[in-house]
CSV table of C-alpha atoms in Angstrom, one decimal:
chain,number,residue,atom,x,y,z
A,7,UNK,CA,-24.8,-23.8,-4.6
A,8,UNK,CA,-24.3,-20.6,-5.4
A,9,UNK,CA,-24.5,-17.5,-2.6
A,10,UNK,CA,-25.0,-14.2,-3.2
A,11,UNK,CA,-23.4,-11.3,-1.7
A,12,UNK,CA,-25.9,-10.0,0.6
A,13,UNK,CA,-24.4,-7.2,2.8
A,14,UNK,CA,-22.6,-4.6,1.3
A,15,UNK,CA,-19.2,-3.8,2.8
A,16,UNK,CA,-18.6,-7.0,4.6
A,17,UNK,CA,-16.5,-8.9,3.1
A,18,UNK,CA,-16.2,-12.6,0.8
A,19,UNK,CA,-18.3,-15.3,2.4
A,20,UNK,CA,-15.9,-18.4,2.7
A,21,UNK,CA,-17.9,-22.0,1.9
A,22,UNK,CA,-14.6,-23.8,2.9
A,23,UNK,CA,-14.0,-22.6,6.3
A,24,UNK,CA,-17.7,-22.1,7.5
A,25,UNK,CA,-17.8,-18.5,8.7
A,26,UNK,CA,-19.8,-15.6,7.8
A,27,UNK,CA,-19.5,-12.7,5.6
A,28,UNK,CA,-20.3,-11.2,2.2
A,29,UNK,CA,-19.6,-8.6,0.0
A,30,UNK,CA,-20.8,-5.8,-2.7
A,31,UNK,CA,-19.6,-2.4,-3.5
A,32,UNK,CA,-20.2,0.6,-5.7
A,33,UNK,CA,-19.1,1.2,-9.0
A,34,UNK,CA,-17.4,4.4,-10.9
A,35,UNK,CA,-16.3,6.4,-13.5
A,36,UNK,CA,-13.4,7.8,-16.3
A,37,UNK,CA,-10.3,9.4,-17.1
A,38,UNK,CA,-6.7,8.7,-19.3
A,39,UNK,CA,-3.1,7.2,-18.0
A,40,UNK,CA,0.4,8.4,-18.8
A,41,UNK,CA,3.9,7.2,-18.8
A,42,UNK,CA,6.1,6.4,-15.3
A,43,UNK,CA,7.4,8.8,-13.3
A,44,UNK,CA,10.2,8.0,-11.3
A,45,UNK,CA,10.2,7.4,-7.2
A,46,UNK,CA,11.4,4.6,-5.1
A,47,UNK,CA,9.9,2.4,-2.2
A,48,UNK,CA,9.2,-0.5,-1.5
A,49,UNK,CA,5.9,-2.3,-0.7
A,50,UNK,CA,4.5,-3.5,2.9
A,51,UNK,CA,2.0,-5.1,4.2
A,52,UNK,CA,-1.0,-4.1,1.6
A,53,UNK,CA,0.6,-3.9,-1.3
A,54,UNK,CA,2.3,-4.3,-4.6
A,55,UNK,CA,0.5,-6.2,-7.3
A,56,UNK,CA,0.6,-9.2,-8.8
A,57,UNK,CA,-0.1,-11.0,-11.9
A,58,UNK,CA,-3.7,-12.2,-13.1
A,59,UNK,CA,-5.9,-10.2,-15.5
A,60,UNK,CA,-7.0,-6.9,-16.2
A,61,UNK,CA,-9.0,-4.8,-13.3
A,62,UNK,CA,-12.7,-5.2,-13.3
A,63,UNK,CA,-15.3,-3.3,-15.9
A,64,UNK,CA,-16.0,-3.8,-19.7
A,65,UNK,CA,-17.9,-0.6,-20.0
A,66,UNK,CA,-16.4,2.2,-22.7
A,67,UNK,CA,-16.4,6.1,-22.5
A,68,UNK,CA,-15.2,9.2,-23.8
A,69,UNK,CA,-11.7,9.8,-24.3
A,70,UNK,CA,-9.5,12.0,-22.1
A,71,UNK,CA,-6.9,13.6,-22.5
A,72,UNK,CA,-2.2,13.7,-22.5
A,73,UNK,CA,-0.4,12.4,-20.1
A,74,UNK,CA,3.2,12.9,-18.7
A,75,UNK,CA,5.8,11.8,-16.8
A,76,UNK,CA,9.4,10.4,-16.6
A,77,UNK,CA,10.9,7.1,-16.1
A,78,UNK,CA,9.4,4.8,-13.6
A,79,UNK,CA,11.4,2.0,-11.4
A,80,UNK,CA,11.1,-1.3,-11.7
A,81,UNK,CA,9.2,-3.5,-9.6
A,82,UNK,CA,12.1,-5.0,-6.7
A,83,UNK,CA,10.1,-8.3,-7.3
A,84,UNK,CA,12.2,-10.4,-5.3
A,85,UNK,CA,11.9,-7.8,-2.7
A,86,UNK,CA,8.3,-8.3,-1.9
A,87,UNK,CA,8.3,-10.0,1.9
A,88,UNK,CA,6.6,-13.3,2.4
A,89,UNK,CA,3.3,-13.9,4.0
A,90,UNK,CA,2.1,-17.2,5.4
A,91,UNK,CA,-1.7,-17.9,6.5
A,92,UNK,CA,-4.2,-20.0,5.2
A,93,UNK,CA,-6.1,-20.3,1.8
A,94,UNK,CA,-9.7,-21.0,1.8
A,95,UNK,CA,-12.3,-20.8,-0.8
A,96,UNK,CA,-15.6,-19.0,-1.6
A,97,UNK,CA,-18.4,-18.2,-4.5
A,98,UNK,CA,-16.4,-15.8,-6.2
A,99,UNK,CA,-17.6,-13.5,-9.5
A,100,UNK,CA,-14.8,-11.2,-9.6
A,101,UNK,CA,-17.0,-8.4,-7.9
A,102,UNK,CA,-16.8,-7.6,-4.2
A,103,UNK,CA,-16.0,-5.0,-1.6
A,104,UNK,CA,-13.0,-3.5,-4.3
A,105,UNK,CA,-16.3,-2.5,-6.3
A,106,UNK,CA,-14.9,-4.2,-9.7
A,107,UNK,CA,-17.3,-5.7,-11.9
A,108,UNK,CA,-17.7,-9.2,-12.2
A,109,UNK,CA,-15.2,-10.9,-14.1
A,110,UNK,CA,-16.5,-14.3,-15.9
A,111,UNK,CA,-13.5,-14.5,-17.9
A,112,UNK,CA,-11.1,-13.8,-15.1
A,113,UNK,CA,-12.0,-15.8,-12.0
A,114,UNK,CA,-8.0,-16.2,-10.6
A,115,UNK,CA,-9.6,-13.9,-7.8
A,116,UNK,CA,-9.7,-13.6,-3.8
A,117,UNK,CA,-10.5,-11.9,-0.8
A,118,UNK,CA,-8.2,-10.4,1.2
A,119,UNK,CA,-8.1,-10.8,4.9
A,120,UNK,CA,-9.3,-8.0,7.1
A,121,UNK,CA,-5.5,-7.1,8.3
A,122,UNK,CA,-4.1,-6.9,4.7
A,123,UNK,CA,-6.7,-5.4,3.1
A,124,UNK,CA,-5.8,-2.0,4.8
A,125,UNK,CA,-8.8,-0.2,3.9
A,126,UNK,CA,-8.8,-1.6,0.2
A,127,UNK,CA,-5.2,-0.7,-0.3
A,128,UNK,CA,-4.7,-4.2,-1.7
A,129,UNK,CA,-7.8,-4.3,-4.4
A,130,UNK,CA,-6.5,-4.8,-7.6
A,131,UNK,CA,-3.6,-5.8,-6.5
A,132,UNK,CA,-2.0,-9.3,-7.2
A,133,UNK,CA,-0.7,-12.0,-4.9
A,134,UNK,CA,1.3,-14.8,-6.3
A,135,UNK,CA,0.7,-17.9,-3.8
A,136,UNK,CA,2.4,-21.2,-3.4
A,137,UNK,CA,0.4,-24.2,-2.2
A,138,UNK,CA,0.4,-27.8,-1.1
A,139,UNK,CA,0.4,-28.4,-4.7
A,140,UNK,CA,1.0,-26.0,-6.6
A,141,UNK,CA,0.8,-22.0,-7.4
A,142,UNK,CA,-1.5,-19.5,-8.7
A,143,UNK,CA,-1.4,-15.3,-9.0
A,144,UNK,CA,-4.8,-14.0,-8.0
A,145,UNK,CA,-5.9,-10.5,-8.2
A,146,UNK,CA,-7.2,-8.7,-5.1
A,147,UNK,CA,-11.5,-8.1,-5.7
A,148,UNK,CA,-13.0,-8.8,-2.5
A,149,UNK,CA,-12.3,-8.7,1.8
A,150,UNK,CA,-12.7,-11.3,4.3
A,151,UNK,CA,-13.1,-9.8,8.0
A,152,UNK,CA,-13.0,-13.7,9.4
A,153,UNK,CA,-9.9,-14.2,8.0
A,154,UNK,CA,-6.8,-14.0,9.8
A,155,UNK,CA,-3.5,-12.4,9.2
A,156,UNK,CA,-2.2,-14.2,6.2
A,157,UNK,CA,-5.4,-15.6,4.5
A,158,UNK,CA,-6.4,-15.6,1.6
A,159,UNK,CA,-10.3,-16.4,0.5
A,160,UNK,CA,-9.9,-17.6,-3.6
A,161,UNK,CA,-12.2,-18.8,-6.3
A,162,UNK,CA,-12.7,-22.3,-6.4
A,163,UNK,CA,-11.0,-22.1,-9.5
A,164,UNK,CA,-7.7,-20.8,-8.1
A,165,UNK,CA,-7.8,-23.0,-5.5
A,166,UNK,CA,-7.7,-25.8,-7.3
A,167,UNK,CA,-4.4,-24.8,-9.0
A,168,UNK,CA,-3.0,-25.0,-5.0
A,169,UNK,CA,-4.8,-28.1,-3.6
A,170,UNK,CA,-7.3,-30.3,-4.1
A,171,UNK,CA,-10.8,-28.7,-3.5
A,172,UNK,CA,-11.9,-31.1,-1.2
A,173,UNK,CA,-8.8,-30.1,1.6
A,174,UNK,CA,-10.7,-27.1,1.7
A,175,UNK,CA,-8.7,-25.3,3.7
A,176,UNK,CA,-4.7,-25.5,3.1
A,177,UNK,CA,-1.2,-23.7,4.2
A,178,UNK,CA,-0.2,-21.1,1.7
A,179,UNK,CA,2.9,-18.7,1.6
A,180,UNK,CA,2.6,-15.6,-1.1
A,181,UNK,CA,4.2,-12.7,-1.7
A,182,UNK,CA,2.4,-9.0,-4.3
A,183,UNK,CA,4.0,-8.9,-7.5
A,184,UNK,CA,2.8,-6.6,-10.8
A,185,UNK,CA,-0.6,-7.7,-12.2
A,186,UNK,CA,-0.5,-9.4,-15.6
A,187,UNK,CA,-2.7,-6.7,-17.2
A,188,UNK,CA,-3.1,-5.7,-21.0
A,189,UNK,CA,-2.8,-2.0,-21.8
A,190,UNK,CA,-2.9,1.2,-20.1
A,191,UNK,CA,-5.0,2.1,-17.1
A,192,UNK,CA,-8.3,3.2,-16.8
A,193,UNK,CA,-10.2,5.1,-14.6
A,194,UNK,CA,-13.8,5.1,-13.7
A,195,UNK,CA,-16.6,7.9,-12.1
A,196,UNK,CA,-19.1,6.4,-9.4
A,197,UNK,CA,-22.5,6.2,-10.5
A,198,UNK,CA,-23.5,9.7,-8.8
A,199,UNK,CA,-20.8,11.1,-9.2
A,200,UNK,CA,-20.7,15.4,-10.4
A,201,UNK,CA,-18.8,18.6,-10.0
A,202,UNK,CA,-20.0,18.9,-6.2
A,203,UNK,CA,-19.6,15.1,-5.2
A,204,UNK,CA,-16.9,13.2,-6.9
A,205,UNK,CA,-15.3,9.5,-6.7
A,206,UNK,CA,-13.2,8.1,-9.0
A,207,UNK,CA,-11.8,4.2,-9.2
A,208,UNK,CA,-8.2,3.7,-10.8
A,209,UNK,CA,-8.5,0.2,-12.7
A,210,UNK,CA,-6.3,-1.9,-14.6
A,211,UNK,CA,-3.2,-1.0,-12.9
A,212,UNK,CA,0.0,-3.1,-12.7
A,213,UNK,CA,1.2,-2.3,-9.2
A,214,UNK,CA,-1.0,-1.5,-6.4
A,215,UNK,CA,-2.2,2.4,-6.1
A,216,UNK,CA,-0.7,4.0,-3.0
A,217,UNK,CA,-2.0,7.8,-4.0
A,218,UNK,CA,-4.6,9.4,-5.9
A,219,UNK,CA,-4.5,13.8,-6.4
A,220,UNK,CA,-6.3,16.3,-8.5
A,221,UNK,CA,-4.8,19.4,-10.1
A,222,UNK,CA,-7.3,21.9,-8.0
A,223,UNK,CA,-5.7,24.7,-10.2
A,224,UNK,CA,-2.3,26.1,-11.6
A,225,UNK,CA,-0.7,22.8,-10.8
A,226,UNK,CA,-1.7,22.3,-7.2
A,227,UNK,CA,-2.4,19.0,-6.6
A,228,UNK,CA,-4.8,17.6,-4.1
A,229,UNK,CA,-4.9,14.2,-2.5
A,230,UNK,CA,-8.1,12.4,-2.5
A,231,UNK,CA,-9.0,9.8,0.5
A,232,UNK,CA,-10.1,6.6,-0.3
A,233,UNK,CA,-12.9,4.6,0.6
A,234,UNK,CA,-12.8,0.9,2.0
A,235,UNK,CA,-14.7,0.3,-0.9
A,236,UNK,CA,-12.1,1.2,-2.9
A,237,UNK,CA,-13.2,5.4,-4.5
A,238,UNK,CA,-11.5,7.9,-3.9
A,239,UNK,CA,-13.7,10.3,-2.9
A,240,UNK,CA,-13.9,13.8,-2.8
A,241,UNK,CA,-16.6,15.3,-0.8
A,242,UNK,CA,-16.7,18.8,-2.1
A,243,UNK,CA,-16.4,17.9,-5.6
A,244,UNK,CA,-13.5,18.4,-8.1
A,245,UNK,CA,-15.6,20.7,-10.4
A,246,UNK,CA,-16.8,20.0,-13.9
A,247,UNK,CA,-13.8,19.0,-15.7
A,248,UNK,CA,-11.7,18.3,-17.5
A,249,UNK,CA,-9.7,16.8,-14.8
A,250,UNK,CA,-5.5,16.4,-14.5
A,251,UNK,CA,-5.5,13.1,-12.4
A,252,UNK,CA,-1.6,12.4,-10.4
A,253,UNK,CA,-1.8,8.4,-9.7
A,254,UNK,CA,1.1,7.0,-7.6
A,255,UNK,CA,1.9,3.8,-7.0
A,256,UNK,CA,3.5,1.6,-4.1
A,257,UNK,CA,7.0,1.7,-5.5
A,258,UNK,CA,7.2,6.0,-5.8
A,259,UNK,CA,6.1,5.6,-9.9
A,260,UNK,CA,3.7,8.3,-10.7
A,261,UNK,CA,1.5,9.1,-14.1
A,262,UNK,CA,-0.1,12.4,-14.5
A,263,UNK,CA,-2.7,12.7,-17.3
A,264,UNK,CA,-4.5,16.0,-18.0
A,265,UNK,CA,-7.6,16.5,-20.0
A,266,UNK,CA,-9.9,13.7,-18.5
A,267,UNK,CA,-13.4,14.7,-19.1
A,268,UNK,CA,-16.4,14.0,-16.5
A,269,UNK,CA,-17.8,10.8,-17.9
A,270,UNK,CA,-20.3,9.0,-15.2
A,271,UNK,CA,-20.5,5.5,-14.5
A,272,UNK,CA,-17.8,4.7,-17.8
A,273,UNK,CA,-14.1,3.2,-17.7
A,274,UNK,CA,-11.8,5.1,-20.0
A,275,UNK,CA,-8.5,3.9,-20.6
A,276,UNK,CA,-5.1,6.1,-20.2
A,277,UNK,CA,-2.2,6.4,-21.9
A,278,UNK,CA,0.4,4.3,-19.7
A,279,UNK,CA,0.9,1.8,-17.1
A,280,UNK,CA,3.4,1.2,-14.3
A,281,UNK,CA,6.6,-0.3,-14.6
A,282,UNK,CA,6.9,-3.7,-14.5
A,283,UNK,CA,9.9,-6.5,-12.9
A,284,UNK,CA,13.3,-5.2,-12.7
C-alpha cells in the first residue's frame, strides 16, 4: 500500500515501526559549480556525505557562468564518527522534507531522524550503514521527527540490502561519507523565486553543504540561512542577476562560480564538485 505524504514539513512516515509522520517540500531553481578551494574540518553530527546517486531534479536550464577556486581536501573518510540507532523502513519516492524530486531510478534513500537532521543540514548527504546482514549507502531526502537519535527511516529497497524486510525494524551502525554522484553540481531557484524574494537549493553535491553566500557587490559576500526544508533563502532578494554563488562544504572546500543567471524553477549544473576520499 502505498501512502502519500500528506503534511508538508513533518517528516517520513515509517510503515515498519508504526508511528506517524509525513513529508513534502518545495522545490527551486539554477546556477553553475567550480573547482575546490581549500579549508579543513571535519564533519559532526549532521554531516558529510555519502555515496548513492545524484541529488534530486531532472529538469534543465540556462547555463551560468565561470567558476574558481583552489585545491580542495580530501574527504578524512575514516574520520567520520560512528552512529548507532535503529533502521526502519517507509514508502519512499526519493522526495521529502529535503525538497528533491522524486527519484525512481534512485531509491537507496532515507529519512533522517529529527536530532541529525539539524535543520536539513544532512539532505543530500550520504550515510553508509551496516546491518544485520549486510550494508547499503543511502542518500539523505527526507526527516523523521519519531525517530530517535541514531535512526535511520530507508526505502524498502535499501533495507532489504541490511535485513530481511519482514524484521522490520533492525540494529544499524553508519557513519557520512562523499555521495557517489556523476558530474558537477547544480543549483536550483524555488518556484517564486525573483530579485526581491530569493531561494536557491545546491544539488548534486559530494559532501554535505555547510555554507551558502552571495557576492552582494565588489566581492562581498553574504551568507544566506537555510530553511528546514532545505533553501536557502534570502528574504530581501539577491537582485536580478547574474549571481556569484560561494558554496562551502563540511570539510572547509569551497567553489565560487560567477555569472549564474536567474533561472526559476530549473536545475543548472556547475562547473565542479567537492573533493572526494583521501
Amino acid at each position: 500500500m502505498k501512502l502519500s505524504h500528506m503534511v508538508w514539513g513533518l517528516g517520513a512516515l515509517c510503515l515498519s515501526c508504526g508511528s506517524d509522520g509525513s513529508s513534502a517540500g518545495g522545490s527551486g531553481g539554477a546556477g553553475q559549480g567550480g573547482t575546490a578551494q581549500g579549508g579543513s574540518g571535519v564533519n559532526g553530527g549532521s554531516g558529510a556525505n555519502g555515496g548513492s546517486g545524484a541529488n534530486g531534479g531532472s529538469s534543465s536550464g540556462a547555463s551560468g557562468g565561470g567558476a574558481n577556486g583552489g585545491t580542495g581536501n580530501q574527504v578524512p573518510c575514516d574520520g567520520e564518527p560512528e552512529h548507532s540507532g535503529e533502521g526502519t523502513y517507509y514508502d519512499a519516492d526519493g522526495s521529502g522534507n529535503c525538497s528533491f524530486d522524486a527519484s525512481p531510478n534512485d531509491l537507496m534513500v532515507g529519512a533522517m531522524n529529527q536530532t541529525d537532521y539539524q535543520e536539513s543540514a544532512s539532505c543530500g548527504s550520504c550515510a553508509a550503514i551496516e546491518g544485520p546482514s549486510g550494508s547499503v549507502t543511502v542518500r539523505i531526502v527526507d526527516r523523521c521527527p519519531e525517530c530517535a537519535p541514531g535512526d535511520i527511516d530507508l526505502s524498502p529497497q535499501a533495507f532489504e540490502k541490511i535485513a530481511q524486510i519482514s524484521q522490520g525494524r533492525v540494529a544499524i551502525k553508519w557513519k557520512y561519507a562523499p555521495c557517489g554522484v556523476q558530474g558537477n553540481i547544480k543549483y536550483r531557484f524555488k518556484e517564486g523565486s525573483n530579485q526581491w524574494w530569493s531561494a536557491v537549493q545546491v544539488r548534486n553535491h559530494r559532501n554535505a553543504i555547510a555554507k551558502f553566500e552571495f557576492d552582494s557587490g565588489g566581492g562581498t559576500f553574504v551568507e544566506v540561512p537555510r530553511e528546514n526544508y532545505n533553501y536557502f533563502v534570502y528574504a530581501s532578494g539577491m537582485g536580478p542577476g547574474p549571481y556569484t554563488f560561494r558554496i562551502t562544504d563540511v570539510y572547509g572546500n569551497q567553489l565560487t562560480d560567477s555569472n549564474i543567471a536567474f533561472a526559476e524553477a530549473q536545475e543548472v549544473a556547475g562547473a565542479g564538485q567537492f573533493p572526494g576520499c583521501n
